[in-house]
Coordinates of C-alpha atoms in Angstrom, one line a residue:
X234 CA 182.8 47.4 -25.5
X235 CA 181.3 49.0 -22.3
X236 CA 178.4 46.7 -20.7
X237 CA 175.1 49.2 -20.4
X238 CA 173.4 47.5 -17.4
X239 CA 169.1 47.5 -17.7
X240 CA 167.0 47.5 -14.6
X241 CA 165.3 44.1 -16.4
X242 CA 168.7 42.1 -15.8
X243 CA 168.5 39.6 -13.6
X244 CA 172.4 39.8 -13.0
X245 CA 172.9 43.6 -12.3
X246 CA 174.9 44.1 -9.3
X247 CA 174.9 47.7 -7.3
X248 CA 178.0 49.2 -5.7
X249 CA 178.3 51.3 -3.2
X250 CA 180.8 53.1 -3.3
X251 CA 181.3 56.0 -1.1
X252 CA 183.9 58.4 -1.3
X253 CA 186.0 61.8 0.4
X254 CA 188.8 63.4 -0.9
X255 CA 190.0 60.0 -2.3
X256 CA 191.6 61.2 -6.0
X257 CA 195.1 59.8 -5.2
X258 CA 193.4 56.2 -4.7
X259 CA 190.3 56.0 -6.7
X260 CA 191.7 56.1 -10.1
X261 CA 193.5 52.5 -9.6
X262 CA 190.4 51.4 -7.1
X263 CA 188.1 52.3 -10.3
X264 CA 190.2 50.1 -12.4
X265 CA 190.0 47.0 -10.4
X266 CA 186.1 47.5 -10.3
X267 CA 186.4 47.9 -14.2
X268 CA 188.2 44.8 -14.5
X269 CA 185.3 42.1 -13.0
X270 CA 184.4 39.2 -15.2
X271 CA 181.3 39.9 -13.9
X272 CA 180.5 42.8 -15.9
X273 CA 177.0 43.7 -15.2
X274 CA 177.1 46.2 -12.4
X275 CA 176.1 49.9 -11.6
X276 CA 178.6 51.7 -9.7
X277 CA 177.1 54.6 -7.5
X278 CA 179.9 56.9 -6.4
X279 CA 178.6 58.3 -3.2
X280 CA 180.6 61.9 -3.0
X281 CA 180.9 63.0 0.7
X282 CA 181.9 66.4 0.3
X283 CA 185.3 66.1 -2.0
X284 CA 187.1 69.0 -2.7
X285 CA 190.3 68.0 -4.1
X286 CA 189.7 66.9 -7.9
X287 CA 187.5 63.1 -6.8
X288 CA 184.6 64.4 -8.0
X289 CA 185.3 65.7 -11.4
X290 CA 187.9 62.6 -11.8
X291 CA 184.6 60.5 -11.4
X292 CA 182.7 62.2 -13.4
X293 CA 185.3 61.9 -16.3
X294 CA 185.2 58.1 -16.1
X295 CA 181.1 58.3 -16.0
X296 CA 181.4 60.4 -19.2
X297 CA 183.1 57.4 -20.9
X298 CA 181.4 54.6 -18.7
X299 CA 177.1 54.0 -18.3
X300 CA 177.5 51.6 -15.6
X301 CA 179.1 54.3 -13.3
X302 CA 176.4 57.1 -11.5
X303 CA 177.8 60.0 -9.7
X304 CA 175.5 60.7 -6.7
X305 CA 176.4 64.1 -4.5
X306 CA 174.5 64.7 -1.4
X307 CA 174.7 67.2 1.4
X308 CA 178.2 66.2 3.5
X309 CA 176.4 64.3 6.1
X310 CA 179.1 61.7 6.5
X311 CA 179.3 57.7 5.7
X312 CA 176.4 56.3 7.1
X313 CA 174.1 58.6 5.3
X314 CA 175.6 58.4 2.0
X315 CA 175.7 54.3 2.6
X316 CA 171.5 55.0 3.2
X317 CA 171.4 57.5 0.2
X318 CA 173.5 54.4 -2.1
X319 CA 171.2 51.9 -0.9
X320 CA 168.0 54.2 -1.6
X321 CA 169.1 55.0 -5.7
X322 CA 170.6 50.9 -5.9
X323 CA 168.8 49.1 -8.6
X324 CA 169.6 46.0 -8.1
X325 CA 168.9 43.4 -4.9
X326 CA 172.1 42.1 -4.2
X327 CA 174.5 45.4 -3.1
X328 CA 178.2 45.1 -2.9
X329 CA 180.4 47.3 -0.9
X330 CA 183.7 48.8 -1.8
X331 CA 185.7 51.5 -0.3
X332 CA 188.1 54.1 -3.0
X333 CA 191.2 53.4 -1.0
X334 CA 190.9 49.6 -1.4
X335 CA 191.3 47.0 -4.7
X336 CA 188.9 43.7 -5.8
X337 CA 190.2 41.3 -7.0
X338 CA 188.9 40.3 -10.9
X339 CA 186.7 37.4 -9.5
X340 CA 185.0 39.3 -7.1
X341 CA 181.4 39.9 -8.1
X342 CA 181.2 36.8 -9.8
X343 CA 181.8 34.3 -6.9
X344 CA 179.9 36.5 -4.5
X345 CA 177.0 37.0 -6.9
X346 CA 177.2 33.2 -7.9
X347 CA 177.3 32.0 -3.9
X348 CA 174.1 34.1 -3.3
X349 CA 172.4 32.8 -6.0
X350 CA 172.6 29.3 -4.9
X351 CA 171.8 30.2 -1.1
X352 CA 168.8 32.6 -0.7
X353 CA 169.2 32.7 2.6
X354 CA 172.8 34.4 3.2
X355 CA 172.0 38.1 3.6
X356 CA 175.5 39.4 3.9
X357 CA 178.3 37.6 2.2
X358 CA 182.1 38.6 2.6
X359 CA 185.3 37.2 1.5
X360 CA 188.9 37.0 3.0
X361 CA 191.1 40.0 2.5
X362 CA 194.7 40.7 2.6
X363 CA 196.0 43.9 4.2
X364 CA 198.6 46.2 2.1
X365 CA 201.5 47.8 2.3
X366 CA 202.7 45.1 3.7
X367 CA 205.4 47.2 5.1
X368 CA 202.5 49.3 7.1
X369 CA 201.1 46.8 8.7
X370 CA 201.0 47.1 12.7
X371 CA 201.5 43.6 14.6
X372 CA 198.1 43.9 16.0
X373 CA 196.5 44.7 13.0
X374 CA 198.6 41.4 11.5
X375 CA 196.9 39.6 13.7
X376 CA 193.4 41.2 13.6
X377 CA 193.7 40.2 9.6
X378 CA 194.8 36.3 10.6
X379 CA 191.9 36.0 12.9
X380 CA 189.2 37.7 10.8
X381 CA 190.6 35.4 7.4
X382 CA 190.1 32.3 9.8
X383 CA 186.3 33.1 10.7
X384 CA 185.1 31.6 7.4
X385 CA 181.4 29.8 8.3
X386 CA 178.2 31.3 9.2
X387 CA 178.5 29.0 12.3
X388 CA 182.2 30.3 13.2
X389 CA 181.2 34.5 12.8
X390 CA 178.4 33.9 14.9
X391 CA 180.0 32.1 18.0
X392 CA 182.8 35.2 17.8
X393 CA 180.7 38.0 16.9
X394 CA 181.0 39.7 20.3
X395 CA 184.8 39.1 20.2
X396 CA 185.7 41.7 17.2
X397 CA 184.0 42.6 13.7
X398 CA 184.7 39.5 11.8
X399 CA 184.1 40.9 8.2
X400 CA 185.7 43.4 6.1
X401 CA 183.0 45.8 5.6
X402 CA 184.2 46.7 1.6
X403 CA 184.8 42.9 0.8
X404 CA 180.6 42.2 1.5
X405 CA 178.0 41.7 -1.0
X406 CA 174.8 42.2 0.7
X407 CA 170.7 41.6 -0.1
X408 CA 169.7 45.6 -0.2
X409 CA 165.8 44.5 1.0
X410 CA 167.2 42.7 3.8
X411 CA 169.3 45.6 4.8
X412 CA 166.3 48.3 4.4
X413 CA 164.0 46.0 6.1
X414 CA 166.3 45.5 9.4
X415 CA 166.3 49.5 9.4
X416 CA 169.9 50.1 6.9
X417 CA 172.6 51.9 8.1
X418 CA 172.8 53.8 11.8
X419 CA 174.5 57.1 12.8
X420 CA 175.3 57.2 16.3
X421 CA 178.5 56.6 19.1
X422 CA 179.6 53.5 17.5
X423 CA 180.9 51.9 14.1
X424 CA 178.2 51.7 11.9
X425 CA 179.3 48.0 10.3
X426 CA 179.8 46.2 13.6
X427 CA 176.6 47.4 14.6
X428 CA 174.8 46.3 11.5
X429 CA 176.3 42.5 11.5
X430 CA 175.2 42.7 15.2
X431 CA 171.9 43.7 14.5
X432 CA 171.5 41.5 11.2
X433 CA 172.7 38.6 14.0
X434 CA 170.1 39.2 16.3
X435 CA 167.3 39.3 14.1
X436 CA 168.5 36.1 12.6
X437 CA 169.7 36.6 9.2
X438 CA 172.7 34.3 7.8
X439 CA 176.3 36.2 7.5
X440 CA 179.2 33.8 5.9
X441 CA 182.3 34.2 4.0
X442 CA 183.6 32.7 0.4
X443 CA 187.2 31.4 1.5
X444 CA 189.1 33.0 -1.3
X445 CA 191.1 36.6 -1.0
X446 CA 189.1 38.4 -2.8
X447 CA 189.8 42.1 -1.8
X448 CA 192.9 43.8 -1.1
X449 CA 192.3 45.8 1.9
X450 CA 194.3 49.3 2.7
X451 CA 195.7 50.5 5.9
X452 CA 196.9 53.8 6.2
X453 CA 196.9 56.1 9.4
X454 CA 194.7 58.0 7.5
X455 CA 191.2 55.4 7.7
X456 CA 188.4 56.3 9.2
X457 CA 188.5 53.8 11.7
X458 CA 192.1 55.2 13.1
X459 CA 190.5 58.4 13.3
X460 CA 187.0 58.7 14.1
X461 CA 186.0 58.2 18.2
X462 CA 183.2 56.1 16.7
X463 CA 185.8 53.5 16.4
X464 CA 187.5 53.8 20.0
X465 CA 187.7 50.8 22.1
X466 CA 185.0 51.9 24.3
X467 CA 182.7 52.8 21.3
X468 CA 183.2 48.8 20.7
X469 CA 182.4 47.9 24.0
X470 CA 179.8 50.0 24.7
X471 CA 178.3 48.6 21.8
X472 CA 179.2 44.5 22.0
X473 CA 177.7 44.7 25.5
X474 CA 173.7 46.5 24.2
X475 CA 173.7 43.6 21.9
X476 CA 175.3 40.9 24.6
X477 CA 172.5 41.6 26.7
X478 CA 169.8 40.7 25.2
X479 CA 171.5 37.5 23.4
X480 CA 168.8 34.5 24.1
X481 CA 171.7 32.4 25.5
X482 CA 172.9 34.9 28.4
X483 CA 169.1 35.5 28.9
X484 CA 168.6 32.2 30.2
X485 CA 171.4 31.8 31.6
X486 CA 171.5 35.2 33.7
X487 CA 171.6 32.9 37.0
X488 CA 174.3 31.1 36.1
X489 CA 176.9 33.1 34.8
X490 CA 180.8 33.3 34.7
X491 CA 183.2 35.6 33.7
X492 CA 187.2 34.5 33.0
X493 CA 189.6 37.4 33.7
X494 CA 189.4 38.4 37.3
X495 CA 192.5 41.6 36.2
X496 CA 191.3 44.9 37.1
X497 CA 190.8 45.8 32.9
X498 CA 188.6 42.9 32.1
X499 CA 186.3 44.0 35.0
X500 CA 186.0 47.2 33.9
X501 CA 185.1 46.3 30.8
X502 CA 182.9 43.4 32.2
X503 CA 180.9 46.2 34.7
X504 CA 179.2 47.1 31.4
X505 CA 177.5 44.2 31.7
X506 CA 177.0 44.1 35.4
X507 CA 175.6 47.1 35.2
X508 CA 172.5 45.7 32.4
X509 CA 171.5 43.3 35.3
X510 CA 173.6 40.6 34.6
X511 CA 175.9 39.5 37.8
X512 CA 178.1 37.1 37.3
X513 CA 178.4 33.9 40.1
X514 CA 182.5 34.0 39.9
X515 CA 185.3 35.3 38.0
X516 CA 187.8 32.4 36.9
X517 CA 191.3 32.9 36.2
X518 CA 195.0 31.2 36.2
X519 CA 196.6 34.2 38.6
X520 CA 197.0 32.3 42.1
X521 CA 197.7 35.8 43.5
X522 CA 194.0 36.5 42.5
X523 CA 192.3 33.2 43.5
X524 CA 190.0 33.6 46.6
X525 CA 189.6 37.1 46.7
X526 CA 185.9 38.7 45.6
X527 CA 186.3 41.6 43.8
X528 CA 183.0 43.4 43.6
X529 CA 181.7 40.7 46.1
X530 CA 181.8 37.6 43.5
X531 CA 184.7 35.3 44.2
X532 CA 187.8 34.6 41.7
X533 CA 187.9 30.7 40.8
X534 CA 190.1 28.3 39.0
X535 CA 189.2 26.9 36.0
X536 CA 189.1 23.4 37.8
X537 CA 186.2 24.8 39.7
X538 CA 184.1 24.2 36.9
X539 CA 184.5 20.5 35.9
X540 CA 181.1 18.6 36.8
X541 CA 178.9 21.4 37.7
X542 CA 175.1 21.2 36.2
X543 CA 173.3 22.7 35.2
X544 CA 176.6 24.1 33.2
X545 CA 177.3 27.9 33.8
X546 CA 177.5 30.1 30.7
X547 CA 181.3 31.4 30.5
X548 CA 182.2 34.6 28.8
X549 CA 186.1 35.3 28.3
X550 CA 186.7 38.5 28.5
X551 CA 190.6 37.9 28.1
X552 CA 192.2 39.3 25.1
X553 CA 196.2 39.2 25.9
X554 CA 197.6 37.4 22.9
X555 CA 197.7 33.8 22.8
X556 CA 195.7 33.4 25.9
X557 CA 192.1 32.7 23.9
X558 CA 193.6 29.8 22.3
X559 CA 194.9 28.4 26.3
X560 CA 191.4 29.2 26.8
X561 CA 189.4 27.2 24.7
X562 CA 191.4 24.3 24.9
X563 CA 190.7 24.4 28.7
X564 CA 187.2 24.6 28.4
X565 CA 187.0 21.7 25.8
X566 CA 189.2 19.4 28.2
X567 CA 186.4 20.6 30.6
X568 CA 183.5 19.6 28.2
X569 CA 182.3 23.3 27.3
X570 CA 181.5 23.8 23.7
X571 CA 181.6 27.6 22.0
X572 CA 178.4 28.9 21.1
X573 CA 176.8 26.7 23.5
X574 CA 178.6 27.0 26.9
X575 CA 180.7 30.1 26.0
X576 CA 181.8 32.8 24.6
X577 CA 184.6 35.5 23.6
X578 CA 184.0 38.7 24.6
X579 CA 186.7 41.7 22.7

């Protein structure tokens, strides 16, 4: 028997799911969505312009299932069909899910039963493993590692500006919350990142369940390969309009330290420069590059700063492998905290 979900429930859950040319992956992403034990949900398939067979597969399933609504809108792309889901959800609490990707059967039910108890977590994700395993680029190995170990509220905020720390299709969100902080932008830059930034800076909670609870597909195909919204300099461009008006590099604008003195890292770190923010030295390990002052700020060792109060505010712009962990254990043997006196910057 088919659960009919009622606007009165005070369980109904609304997925957004938003979907392209996806008929060769929706069928089994549809059956892992029909297979929750928690069963009251409204699925809105959000078609983006298919034209091979997604949309009439959908509407099949719809035929045979209440819970699903087929929603078409003028091919505008992902952001305004994520807006168009979020306008036509029912329910408050929103869940994302992407056609090409799997949940696993628990899902809704720990995601809906975790923000039930906290009021006050406005986006909630979960760990995800990547598939085909087979597929799976080193980088993006390692990309998955680091994301599944930034659990806490506490953790994703101190490495926010590092990398997106959440699966966007493994998050259950509070849709008022979302509307309120303006939904979903369209512009040069990936539209998730950008919300957890924004979400982040106006102060709402973001935390993670610790259990696997989507199965996550990479293919060459994603969006995220293909679109320049994704490029690295879309990322930066965008960490650094957030990074700049963070309260702690505000008052800390006089005092500030950038690690990586290489000739990439201040590139990337001229972003900031350029937004006012001039950093007193670069630090690095290099002893070719200690003493010399490119762009008129001298390179440092690490050494140089043991004792020194009021503490500068460090951001590590490195991002060689293996060198953030060398990193942090530096700065605690030198008594700096992160969140507090510093910060990863991807």
């Amino acid at each position: 028997m088919v659960w009919t979900p009622t606007v009165q429930s005070n369980s109904l859950i609304s997925i957004l799911l938003p979907y392209r040319n996806a008929v060769n992956t929706l069928p089994e992403c549809l059956e892992s969505i029909r297979a929750q034990t928690h069963a009251d949900y409204e699925l809105l398939c959000l078609d983006d312009g298919s034209n091979d067979g997604s949309t009439e597969l959908v509407a099949q399933q719809a035929a045979q299932d209440p819970r699903m609504r087929l929603l078409s809108a003028p091919t505008r792309g992902l952001v305004a069909a994520l807006n168009h889901g979020l306008a036509q959800a029912r329910a408050p609490l929103v869940a994302r899910m992407d056609a090409d990707d799997l949940m696993h059967p628990r899902r809704l039910e720990l995601q809906f039963r975790a923000m039930q108890r906290d009021p006050e977590i406005a986006v909630l994700a979960s760990r995800v493993k990547a598939f085909p395993e087979s597929a799976l680029s080193d980088g993006f190995r390692a990309y998955i590692d680091w994301q599944n170990a930034c659990i806490t509220a506490d953790a994703i905020a101190n490495d926010l500006y590092l990398e997106a720390p959440l699966a966007h299709p493994s998050t259950m969100l509070r849709r008022d919350l979302i509307i309120a902080a303006g939904g979903y932008l369209d512009g040069d830059f990936p539209e998730d990142y950008e919300l957890w930034l924004r979400l982040h800076h106006i102060g709402h909670r973001i935390t993670k369940l610790p259990q696997c609870l989507l199965n996550w597909q990479d293919h060459q195909d994603r969006l995220s390969r293909q679109d320049p919204r994704y490029a690295r300099g879309a990322f930066d461009r965008l960490r650094v309009r957030y990074l700049s008006t963070d309260p702690r590099l505000l008052a800390a604008r006089d005092r500030l330290v950038i690690w990586g003195a290489g000739r990439n890292t201040r590139r990337r770190a001229r972003l900031l420069v350029q937004q006012g923010f001039r950093p007193l030295a670069w630090i690095d390990i290099d002893p070719r590059k200690i003493g010399n002052r490119p762009d008129g700020m001298p390179v440092v060792e690490p050494a140089w700063l043991a004792g020194r109060q009021p503490k500068p505010l460090v951001l590590n712009y490195v991002t060689v492998h293996g060198a953030r962990t060398r990193i942090e254990a530096e700065l605690a043997r030198l008594g700096y905290f992160k969140g507090r006196d510093y910060l990863h910057v991807g």
